[in-house]
Tab-separated table of C-alpha atoms in Angstrom:
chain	number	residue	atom	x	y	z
A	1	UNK	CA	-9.577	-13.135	-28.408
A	2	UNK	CA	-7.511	-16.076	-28.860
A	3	UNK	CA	-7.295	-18.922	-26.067
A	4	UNK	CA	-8.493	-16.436	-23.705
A	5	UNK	CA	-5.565	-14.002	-24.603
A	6	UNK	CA	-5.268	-10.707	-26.671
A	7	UNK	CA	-4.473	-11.601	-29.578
A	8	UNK	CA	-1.274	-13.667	-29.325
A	9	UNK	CA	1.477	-13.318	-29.787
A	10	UNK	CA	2.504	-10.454	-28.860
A	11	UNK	CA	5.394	-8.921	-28.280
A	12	UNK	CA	6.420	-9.106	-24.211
A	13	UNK	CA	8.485	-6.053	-24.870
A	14	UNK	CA	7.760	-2.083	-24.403
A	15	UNK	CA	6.443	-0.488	-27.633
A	16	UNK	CA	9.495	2.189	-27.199
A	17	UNK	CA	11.954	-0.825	-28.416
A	18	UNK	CA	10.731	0.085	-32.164
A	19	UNK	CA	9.624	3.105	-33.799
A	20	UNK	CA	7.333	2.500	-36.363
A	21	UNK	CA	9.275	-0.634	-37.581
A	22	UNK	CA	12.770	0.622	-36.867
A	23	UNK	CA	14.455	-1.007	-33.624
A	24	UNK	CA	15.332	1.727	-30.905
A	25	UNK	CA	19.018	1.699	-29.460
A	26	UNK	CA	19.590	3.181	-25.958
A	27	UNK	CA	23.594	4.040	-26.375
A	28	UNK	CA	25.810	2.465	-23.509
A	29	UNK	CA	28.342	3.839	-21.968
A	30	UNK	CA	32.044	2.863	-20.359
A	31	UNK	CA	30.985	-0.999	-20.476
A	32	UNK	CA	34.081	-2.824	-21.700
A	33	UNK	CA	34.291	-5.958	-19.657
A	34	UNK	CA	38.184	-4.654	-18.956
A	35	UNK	CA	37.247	-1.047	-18.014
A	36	UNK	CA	37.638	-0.067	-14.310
A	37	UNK	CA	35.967	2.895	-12.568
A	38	UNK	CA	38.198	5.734	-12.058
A	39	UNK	CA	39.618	6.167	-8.616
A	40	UNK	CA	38.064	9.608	-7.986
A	41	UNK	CA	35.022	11.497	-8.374
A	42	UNK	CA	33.661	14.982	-7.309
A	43	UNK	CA	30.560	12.795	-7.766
A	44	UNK	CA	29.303	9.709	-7.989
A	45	UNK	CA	25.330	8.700	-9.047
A	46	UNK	CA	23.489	6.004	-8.250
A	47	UNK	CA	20.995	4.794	-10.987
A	48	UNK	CA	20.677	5.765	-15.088
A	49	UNK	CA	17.573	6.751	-15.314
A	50	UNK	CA	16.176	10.171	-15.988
A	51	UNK	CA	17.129	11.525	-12.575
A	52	UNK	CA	20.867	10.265	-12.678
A	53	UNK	CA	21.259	11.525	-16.033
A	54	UNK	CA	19.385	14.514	-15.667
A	55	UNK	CA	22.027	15.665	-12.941
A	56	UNK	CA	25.238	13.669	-14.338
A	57	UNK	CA	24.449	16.402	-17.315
A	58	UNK	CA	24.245	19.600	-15.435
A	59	UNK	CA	27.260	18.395	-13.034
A	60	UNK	CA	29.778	17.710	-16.343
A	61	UNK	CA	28.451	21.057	-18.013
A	62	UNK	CA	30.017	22.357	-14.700
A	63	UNK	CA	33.461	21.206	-14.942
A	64	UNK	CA	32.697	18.713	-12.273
A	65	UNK	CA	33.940	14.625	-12.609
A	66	UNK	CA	30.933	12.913	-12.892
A	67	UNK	CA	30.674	8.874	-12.751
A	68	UNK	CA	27.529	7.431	-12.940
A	69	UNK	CA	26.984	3.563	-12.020
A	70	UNK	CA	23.870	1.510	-13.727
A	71	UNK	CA	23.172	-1.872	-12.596
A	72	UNK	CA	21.487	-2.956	-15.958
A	73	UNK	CA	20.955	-0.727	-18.964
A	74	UNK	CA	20.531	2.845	-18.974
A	75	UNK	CA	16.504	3.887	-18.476
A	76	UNK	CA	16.281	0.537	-17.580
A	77	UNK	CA	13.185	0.898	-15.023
A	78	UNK	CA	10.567	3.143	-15.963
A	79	UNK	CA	12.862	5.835	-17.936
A	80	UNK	CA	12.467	3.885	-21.036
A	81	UNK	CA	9.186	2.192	-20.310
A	82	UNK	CA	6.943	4.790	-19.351
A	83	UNK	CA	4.207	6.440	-21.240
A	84	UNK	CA	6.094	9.611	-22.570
A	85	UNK	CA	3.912	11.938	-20.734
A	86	UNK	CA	5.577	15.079	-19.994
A	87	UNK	CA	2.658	16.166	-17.762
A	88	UNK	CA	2.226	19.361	-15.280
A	89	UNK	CA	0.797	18.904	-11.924
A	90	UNK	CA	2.042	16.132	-9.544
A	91	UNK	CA	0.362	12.403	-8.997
A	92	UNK	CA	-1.958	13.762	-6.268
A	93	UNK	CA	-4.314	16.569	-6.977
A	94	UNK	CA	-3.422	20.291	-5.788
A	95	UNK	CA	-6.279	20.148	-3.099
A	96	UNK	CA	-4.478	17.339	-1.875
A	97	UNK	CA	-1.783	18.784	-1.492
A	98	UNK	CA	-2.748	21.784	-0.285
A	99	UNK	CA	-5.117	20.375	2.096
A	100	UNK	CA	-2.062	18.244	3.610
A	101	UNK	CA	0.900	20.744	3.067
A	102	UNK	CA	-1.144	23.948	2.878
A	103	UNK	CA	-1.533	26.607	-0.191
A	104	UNK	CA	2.331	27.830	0.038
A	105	UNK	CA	3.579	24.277	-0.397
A	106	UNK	CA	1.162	23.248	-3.469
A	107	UNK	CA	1.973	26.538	-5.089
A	108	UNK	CA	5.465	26.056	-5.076
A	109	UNK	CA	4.792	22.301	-6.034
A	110	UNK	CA	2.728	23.105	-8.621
A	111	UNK	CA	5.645	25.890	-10.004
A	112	UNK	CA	8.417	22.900	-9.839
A	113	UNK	CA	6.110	20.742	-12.270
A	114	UNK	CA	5.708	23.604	-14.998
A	115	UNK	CA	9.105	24.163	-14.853
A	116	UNK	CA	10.194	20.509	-15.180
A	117	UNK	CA	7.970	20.358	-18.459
A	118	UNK	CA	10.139	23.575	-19.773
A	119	UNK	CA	12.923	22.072	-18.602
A	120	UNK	CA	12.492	19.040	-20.390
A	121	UNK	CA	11.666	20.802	-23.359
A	122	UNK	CA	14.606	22.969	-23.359
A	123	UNK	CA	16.864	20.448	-23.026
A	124	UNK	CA	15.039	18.399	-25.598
A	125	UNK	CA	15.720	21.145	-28.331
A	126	UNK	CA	18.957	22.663	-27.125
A	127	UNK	CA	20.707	18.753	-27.546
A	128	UNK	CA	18.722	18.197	-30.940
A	129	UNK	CA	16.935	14.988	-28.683
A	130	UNK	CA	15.196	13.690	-31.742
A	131	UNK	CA	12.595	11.966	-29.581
A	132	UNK	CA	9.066	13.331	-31.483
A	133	UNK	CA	8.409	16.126	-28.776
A	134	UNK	CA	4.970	17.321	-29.205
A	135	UNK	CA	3.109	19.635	-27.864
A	136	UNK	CA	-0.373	17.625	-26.837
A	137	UNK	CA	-1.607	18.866	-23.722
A	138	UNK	CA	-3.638	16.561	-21.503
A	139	UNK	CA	-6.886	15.875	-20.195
A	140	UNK	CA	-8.364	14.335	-17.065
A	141	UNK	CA	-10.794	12.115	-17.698
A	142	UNK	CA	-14.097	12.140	-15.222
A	143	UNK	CA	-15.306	8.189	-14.891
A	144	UNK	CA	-18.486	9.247	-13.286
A	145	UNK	CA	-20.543	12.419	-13.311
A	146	UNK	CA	-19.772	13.687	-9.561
A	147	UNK	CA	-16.047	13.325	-10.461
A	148	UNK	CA	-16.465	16.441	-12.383
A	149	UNK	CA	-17.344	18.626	-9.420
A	150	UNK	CA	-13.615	17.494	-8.062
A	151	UNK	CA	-12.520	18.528	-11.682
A	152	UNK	CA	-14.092	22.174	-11.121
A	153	UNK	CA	-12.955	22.776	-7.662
A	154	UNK	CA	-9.073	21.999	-8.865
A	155	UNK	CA	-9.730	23.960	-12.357
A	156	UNK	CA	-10.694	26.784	-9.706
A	157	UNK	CA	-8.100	26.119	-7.922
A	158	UNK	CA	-5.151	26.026	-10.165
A	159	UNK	CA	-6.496	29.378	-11.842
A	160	UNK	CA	-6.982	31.335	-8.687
A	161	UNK	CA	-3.756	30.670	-6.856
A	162	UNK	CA	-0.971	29.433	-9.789
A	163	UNK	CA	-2.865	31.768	-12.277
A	164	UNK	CA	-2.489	28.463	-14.419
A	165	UNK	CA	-4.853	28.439	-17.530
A	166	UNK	CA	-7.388	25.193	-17.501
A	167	UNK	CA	-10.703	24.200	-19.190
A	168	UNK	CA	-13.329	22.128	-17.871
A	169	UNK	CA	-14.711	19.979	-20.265
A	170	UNK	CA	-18.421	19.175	-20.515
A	171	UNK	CA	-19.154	15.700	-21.871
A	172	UNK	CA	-20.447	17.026	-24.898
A	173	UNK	CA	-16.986	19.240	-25.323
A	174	UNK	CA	-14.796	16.553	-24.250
A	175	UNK	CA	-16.466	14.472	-27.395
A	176	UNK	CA	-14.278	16.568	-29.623
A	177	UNK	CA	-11.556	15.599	-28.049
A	178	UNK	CA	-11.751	11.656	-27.435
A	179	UNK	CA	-13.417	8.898	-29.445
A	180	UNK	CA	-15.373	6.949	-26.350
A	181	UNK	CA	-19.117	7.944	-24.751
A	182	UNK	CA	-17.935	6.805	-21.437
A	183	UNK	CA	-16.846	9.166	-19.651
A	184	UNK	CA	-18.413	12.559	-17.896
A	185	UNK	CA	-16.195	15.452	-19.379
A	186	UNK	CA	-12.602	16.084	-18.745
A	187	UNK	CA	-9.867	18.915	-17.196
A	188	UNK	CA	-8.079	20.145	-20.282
A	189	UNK	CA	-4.211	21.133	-19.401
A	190	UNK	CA	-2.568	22.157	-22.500
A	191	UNK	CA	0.516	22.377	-21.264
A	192	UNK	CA	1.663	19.022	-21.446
A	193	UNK	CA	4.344	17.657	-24.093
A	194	UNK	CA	4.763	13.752	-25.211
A	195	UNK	CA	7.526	12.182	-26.522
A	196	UNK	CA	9.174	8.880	-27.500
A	197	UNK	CA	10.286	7.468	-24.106
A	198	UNK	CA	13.582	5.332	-25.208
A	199	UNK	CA	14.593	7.807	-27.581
A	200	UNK	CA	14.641	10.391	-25.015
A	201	UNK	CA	16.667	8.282	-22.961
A	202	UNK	CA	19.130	7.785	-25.716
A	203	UNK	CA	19.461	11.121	-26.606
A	204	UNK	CA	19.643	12.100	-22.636
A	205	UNK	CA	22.493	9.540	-22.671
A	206	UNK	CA	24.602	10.991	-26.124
A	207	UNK	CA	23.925	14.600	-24.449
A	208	UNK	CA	25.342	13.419	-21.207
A	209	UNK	CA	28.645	11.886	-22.712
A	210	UNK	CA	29.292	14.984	-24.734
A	211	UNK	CA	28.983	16.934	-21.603
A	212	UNK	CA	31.763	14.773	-19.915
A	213	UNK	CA	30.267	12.347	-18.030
A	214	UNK	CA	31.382	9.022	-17.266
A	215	UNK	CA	28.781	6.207	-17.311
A	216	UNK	CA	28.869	2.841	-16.746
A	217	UNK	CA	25.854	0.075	-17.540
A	218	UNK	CA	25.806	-3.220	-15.885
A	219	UNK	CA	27.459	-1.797	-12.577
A	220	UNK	CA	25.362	-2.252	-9.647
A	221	UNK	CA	26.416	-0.658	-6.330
A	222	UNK	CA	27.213	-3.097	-3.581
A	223	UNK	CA	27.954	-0.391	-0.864
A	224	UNK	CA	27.867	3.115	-0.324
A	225	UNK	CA	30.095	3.562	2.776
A	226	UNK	CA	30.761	7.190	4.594
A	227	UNK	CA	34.082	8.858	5.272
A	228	UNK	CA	35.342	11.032	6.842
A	229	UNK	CA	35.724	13.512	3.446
A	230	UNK	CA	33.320	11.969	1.137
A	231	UNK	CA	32.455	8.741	0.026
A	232	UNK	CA	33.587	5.031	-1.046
A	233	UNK	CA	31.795	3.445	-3.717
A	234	UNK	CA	32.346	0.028	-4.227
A	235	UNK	CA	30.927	-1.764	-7.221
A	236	UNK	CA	32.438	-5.155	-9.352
A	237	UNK	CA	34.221	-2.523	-11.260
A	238	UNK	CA	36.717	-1.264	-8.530
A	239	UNK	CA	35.739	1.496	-5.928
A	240	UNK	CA	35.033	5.310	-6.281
A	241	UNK	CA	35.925	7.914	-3.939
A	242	UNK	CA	33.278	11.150	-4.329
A	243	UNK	CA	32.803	13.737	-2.320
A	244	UNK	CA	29.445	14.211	-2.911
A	245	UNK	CA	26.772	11.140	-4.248
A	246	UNK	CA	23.298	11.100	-5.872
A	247	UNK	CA	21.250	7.875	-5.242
A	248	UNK	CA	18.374	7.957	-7.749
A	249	UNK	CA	16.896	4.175	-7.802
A	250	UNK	CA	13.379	4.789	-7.602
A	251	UNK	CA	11.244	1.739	-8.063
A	252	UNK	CA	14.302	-0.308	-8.162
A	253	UNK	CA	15.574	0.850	-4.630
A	254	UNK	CA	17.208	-2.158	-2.870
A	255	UNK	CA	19.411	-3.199	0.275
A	256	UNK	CA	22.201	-0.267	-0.804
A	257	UNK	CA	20.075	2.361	1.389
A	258	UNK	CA	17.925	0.274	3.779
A	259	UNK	CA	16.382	3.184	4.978
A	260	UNK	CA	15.379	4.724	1.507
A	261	UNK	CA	13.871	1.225	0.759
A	262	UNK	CA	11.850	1.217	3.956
A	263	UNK	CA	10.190	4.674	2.750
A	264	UNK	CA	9.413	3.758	-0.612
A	265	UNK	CA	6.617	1.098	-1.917
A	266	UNK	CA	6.851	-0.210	-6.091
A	267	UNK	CA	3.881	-0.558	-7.496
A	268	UNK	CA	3.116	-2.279	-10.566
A	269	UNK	CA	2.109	-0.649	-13.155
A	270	UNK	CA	1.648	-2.079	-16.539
A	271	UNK	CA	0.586	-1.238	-20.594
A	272	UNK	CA	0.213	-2.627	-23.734
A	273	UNK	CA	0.134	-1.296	-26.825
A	274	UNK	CA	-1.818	-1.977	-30.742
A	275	UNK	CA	-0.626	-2.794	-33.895
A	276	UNK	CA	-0.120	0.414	-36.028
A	277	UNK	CA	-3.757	1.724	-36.822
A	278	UNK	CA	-4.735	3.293	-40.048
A	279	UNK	CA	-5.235	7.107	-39.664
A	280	UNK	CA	-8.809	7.366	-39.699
A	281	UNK	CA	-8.845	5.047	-36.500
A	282	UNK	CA	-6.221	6.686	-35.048
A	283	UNK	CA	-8.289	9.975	-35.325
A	284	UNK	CA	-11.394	8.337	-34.579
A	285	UNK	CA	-9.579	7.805	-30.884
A	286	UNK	CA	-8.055	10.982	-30.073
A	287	UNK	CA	-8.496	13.546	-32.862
A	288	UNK	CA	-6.031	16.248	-31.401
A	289	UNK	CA	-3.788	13.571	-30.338
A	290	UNK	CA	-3.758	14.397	-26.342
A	291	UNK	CA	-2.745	12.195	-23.417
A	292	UNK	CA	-4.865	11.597	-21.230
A	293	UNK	CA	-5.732	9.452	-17.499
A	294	UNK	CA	-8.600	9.014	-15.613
A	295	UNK	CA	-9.528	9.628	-12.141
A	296	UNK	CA	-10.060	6.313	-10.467
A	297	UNK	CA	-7.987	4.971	-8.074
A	298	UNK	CA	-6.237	2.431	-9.873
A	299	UNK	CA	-6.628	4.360	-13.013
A	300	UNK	CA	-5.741	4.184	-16.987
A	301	UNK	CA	-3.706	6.469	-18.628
A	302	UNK	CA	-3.218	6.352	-22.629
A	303	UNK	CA	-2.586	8.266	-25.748
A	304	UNK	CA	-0.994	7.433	-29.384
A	305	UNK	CA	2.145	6.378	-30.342
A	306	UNK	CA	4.398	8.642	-32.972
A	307	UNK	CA	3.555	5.344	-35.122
A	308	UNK	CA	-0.253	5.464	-34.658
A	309	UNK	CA	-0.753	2.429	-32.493
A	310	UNK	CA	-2.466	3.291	-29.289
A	311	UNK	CA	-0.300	2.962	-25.715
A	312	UNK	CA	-2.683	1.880	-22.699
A	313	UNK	CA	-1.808	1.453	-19.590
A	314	UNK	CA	-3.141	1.056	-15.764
A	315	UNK	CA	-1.542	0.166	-12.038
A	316	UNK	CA	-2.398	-2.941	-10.676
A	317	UNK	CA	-1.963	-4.934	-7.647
A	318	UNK	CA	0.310	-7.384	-8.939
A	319	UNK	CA	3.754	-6.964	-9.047
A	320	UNK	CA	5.515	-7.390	-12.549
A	321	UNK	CA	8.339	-9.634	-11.524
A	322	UNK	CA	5.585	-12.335	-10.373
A	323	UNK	CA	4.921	-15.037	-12.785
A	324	UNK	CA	2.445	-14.366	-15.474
A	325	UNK	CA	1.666	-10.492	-13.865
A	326	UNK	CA	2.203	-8.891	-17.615
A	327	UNK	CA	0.144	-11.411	-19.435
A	328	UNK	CA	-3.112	-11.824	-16.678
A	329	UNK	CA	-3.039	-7.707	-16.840
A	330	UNK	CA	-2.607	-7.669	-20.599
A	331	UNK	CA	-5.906	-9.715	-20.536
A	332	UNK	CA	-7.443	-7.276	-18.169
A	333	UNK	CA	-6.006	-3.703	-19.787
A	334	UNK	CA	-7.399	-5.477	-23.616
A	335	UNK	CA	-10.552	-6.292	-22.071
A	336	UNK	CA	-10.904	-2.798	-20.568
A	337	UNK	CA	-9.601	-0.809	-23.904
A	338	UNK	CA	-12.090	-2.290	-26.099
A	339	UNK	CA	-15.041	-1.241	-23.535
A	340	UNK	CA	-13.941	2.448	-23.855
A	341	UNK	CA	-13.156	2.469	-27.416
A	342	UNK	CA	-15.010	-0.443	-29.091
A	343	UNK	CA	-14.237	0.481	-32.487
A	344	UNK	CA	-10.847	-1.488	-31.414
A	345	UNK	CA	-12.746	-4.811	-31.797
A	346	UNK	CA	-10.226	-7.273	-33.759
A	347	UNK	CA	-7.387	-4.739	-34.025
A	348	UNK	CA	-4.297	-7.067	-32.369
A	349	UNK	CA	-2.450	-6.016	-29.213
A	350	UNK	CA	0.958	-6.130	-30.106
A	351	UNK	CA	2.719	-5.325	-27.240
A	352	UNK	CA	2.764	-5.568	-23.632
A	353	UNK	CA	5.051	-4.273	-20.798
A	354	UNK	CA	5.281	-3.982	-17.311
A	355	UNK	CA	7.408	-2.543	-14.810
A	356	UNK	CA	7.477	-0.521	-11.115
A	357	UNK	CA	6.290	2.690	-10.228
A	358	UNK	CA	7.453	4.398	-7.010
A	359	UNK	CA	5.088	5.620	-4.250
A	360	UNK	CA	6.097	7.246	-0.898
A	361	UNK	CA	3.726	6.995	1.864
A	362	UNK	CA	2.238	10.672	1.438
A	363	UNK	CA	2.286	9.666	-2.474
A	364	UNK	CA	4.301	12.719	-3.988
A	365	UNK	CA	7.996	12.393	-4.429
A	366	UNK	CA	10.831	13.565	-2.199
A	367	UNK	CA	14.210	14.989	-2.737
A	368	UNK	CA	17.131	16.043	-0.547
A	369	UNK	CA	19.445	15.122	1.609
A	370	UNK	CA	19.016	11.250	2.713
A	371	UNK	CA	18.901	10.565	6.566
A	372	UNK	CA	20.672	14.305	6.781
A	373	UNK	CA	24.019	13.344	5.613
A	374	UNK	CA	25.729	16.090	4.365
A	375	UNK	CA	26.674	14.882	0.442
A	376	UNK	CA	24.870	12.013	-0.041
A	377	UNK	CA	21.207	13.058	-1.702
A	378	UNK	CA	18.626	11.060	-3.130
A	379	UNK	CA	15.166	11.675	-5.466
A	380	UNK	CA	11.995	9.101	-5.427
A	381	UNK	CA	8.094	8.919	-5.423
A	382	UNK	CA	7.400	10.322	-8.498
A	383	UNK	CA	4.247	7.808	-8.790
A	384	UNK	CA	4.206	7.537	-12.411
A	385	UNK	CA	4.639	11.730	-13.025
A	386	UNK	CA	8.206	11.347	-13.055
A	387	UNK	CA	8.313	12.036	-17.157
A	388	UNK	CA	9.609	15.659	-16.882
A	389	UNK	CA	10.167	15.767	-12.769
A	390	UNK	CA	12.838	13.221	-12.449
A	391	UNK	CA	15.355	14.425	-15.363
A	392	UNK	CA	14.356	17.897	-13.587
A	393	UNK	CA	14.575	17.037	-10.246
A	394	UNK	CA	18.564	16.118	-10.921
A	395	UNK	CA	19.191	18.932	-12.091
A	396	UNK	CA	18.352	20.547	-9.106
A	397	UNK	CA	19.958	18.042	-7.000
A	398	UNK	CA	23.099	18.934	-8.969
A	399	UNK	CA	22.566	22.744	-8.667
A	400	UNK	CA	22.295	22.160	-4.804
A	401	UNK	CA	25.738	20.277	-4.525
A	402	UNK	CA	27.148	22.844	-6.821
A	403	UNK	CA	26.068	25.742	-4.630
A	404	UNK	CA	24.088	27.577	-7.091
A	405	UNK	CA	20.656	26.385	-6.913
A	406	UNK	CA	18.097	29.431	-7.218
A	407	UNK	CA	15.070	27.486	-7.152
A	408	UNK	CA	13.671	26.056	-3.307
A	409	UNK	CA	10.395	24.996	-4.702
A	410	UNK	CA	11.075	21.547	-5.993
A	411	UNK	CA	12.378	21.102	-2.562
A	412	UNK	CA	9.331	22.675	-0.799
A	413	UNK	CA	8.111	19.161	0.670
A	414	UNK	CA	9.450	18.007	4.404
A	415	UNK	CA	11.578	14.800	3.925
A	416	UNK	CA	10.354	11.633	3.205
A	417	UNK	CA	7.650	10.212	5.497
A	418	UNK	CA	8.254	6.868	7.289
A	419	UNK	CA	6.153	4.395	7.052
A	420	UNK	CA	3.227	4.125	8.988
A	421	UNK	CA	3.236	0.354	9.552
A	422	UNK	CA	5.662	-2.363	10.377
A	423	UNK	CA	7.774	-2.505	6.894
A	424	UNK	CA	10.768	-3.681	5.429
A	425	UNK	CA	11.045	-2.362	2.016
A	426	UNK	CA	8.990	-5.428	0.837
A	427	UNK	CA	5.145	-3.840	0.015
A	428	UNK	CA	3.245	-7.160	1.474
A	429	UNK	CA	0.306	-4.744	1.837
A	430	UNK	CA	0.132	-3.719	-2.354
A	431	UNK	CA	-2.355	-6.516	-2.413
A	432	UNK	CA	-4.802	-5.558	0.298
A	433	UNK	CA	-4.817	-1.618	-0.462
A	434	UNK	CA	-5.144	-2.290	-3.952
A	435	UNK	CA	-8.609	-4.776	-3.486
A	436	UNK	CA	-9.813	-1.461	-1.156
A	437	UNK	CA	-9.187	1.278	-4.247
A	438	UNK	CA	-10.831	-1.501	-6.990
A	439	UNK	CA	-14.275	-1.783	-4.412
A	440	UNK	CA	-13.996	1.963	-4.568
A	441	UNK	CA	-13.516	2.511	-7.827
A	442	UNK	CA	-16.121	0.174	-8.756
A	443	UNK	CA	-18.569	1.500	-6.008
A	444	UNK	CA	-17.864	5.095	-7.861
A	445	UNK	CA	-16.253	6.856	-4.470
């Protein structure tokens, strides 16, 4: 450590801007200063992350006009800054689920995820996405013993009633697996992908345009306002008339739809990332190169780069927009990576990132029609699983205002809960929720 800090300087940029020492370049879209919206639409999207691009590309493959607004960059949010997980199962555990929703509903849950992960896969190699897919599989990591009965019962669980194939890991097996003593054993899903998260944006962009899409960067919607037939979009551009719209903002959901924004809490959630390690280090850490997150609370998820440097990340209860967030939980995430793999000691950090993740009050994500108005749809809550459900779940969305959707279990959840407290869209109670799940996770519960 140097003046209390890991390593400085490091970059305060995501460690999907490079790859290996090559700058990545998210294409843009329509974004001459000059250019104006087009008058019409059959539909208009809200948002360029995976979701909005996921279902601008299946509406242009269908003939339809397609113009999709961004207020900053495309995968601005957590598109391009996630940890390229393409992971099965949701963010809560199917005997969550199923103990909420009942069986039927975490079944058909449970379906939706394994066929976002083919999805995204498909998609990946029918566009030639040259975003280092791999096939890693993941693995839950127990942080203390009793965990690991929780582990069985969903192992049990997910092969009796999805007929999904998982292996419980003993400590002793999971040591073949990951470089660090410190944890129990593991649940080993190898259906899981990774890939590079910005270059899967920028090749879900260059698909997107060949299919016909228009897209505009640097575009924020001011107003969404209903019509008799459709919908008038009005945006520093000029205005849009659709007849059918897609809002699909997220963790960056604002004042446009008050009453999204009132059902959805960001969370911080935050990573940073090592210099490029030499290959016996980088096998020392994960010798079959899996992802993997733990199961506390406010837990850590990681896993190595294409480049060999290693990605780790964790929630927190900070937000990243507050002054000093990314560095203070850069301190904390260093501190924490070199207790679970202390063969790290002296390698420099040499990135660090932050950015929102978007929970829902029951903590799965939601998609459908927003407050019931016929046309106007939205998709949030993915709570940091959103690597293969979001560009997924637009597809569906699009399928659905197409009229030829086949597929009801992405949709199997009742809409999005209200909150259960007095709330504006502003999460003033991150803070005090997030002190209760560290006592617990430090109390082991």
């Amino acid at each position: 450590m140097k003046n209390g800090q890991p390593y400085q300087p490091y970059q305060p940029a995501s460690v999907w801007s490079v790859d290996g020492t090559e700058p990545v370049t998210i294409p843009s879209g329509n974004t001459a200063p000059t250019t104006l919206l087009p008058m019409e639409a059959d539909v208009a999207i809200v948002g360029g992350g995976y979701t909005g691009l996921g279902a601008a590309y299946t509406l242009a493959q269908h003939g339809q006009r397609v113009v999709l607004c961004e207020g900053r960059t495309f995968g601005w949010g957590a598109s391009s800054r996630n940890a390229g997980m393409l992971l099965t199962g949701l963010s809560r555990t199917y005997s969550d689920i199923a103990a909420q929703y009942g069986s039927a509903v975490a079944r058909k849950l449970f379906r939706a995820s394994l066929k976002a992960v083919d999805h995204a896969v498909s998609l990946i190699e029918r566009e030639g996405i040259a975003c280092h897919l791999h096939h890693s599989g993941h693995i839950v990591l127990a942080n203390r013993a009793h965990h690991m009965a929780d582990l069985s019962r969903e192992a049990t669980l997910l092969q009796r009633e999805c007929s999904h194939p998982v292996r419980l890991l003993s400590q002793t097996q999971l040591a073949a697996e990951i470089g660090a003593s410190c944890f129990a054993g593991g649940l080993l899903d190898e259906a899981s992908y990774s890939v590079h998260a910005a270059k899967f944006v920028a090749g879900l962009v260059q698909a997107t345009l060949r299919a016909g899409a228009v897209l505009f960067e640097h575009t924020p919607v001011e107003r969404i306002a209903r019509l008799r037939h459709g919908f008038l979009l009005s945006t520093p551009r000029g205005d849009v008339l659709a007849q059918a719209v897609i809002v699909a903002t997220n963790g960056y959901t604002g004042h446009l739809t008050p009453s999204l924004r009132r059902r959805l809490v960001p969370v911080g959630s935050y990573s940073i990332a090592t210099e490029i390690l030499p290959d016996h280090l980088a096998q020392s850490i994960s010798p079959r190169n899996r992802l993997f997150y733990d199961t506390r609370h406010i837990g850590a998820y990681f896993r190595l780069t294409p480049d060999n440097r290693l990605l780790y990340g964790g929630r927190d209860i900070t937000r990243p927009d507050q002054d000093g967030a990314i560095a203070a939980r850069a301190h904390s995430l260093h501190h924490e990576l070199l207790q679970v793999f202390p063969q790290l000691h002296g390698v420099r950090i040499a990135y660090a990132w932050g950015g929102n993740v978007c929970l829902a009050f029951d903590g799965l994500f939601h998609a459908g029609p927003l407050d019931g108005i016929a046309g106007l749809y939205y998709a949030a809550g993915y709570a940091g699983h959103g690597g293969a459900l979001a560009s997924y779940t637009g597809r569906v969305l699009a399928e659905r205002i197409l009229g030829i959707a086949e597929d009801d279990d992405l949709l199997a959840l009742p809409p999005l809960p209200a909150a259960p407290i007095p709330y504006d869209g502003d999460p003033w109670f991150v803070p005090l929720v997030g002190s209760a799940w560290k006592l617990l996770d430090q109390v082991g519960r």
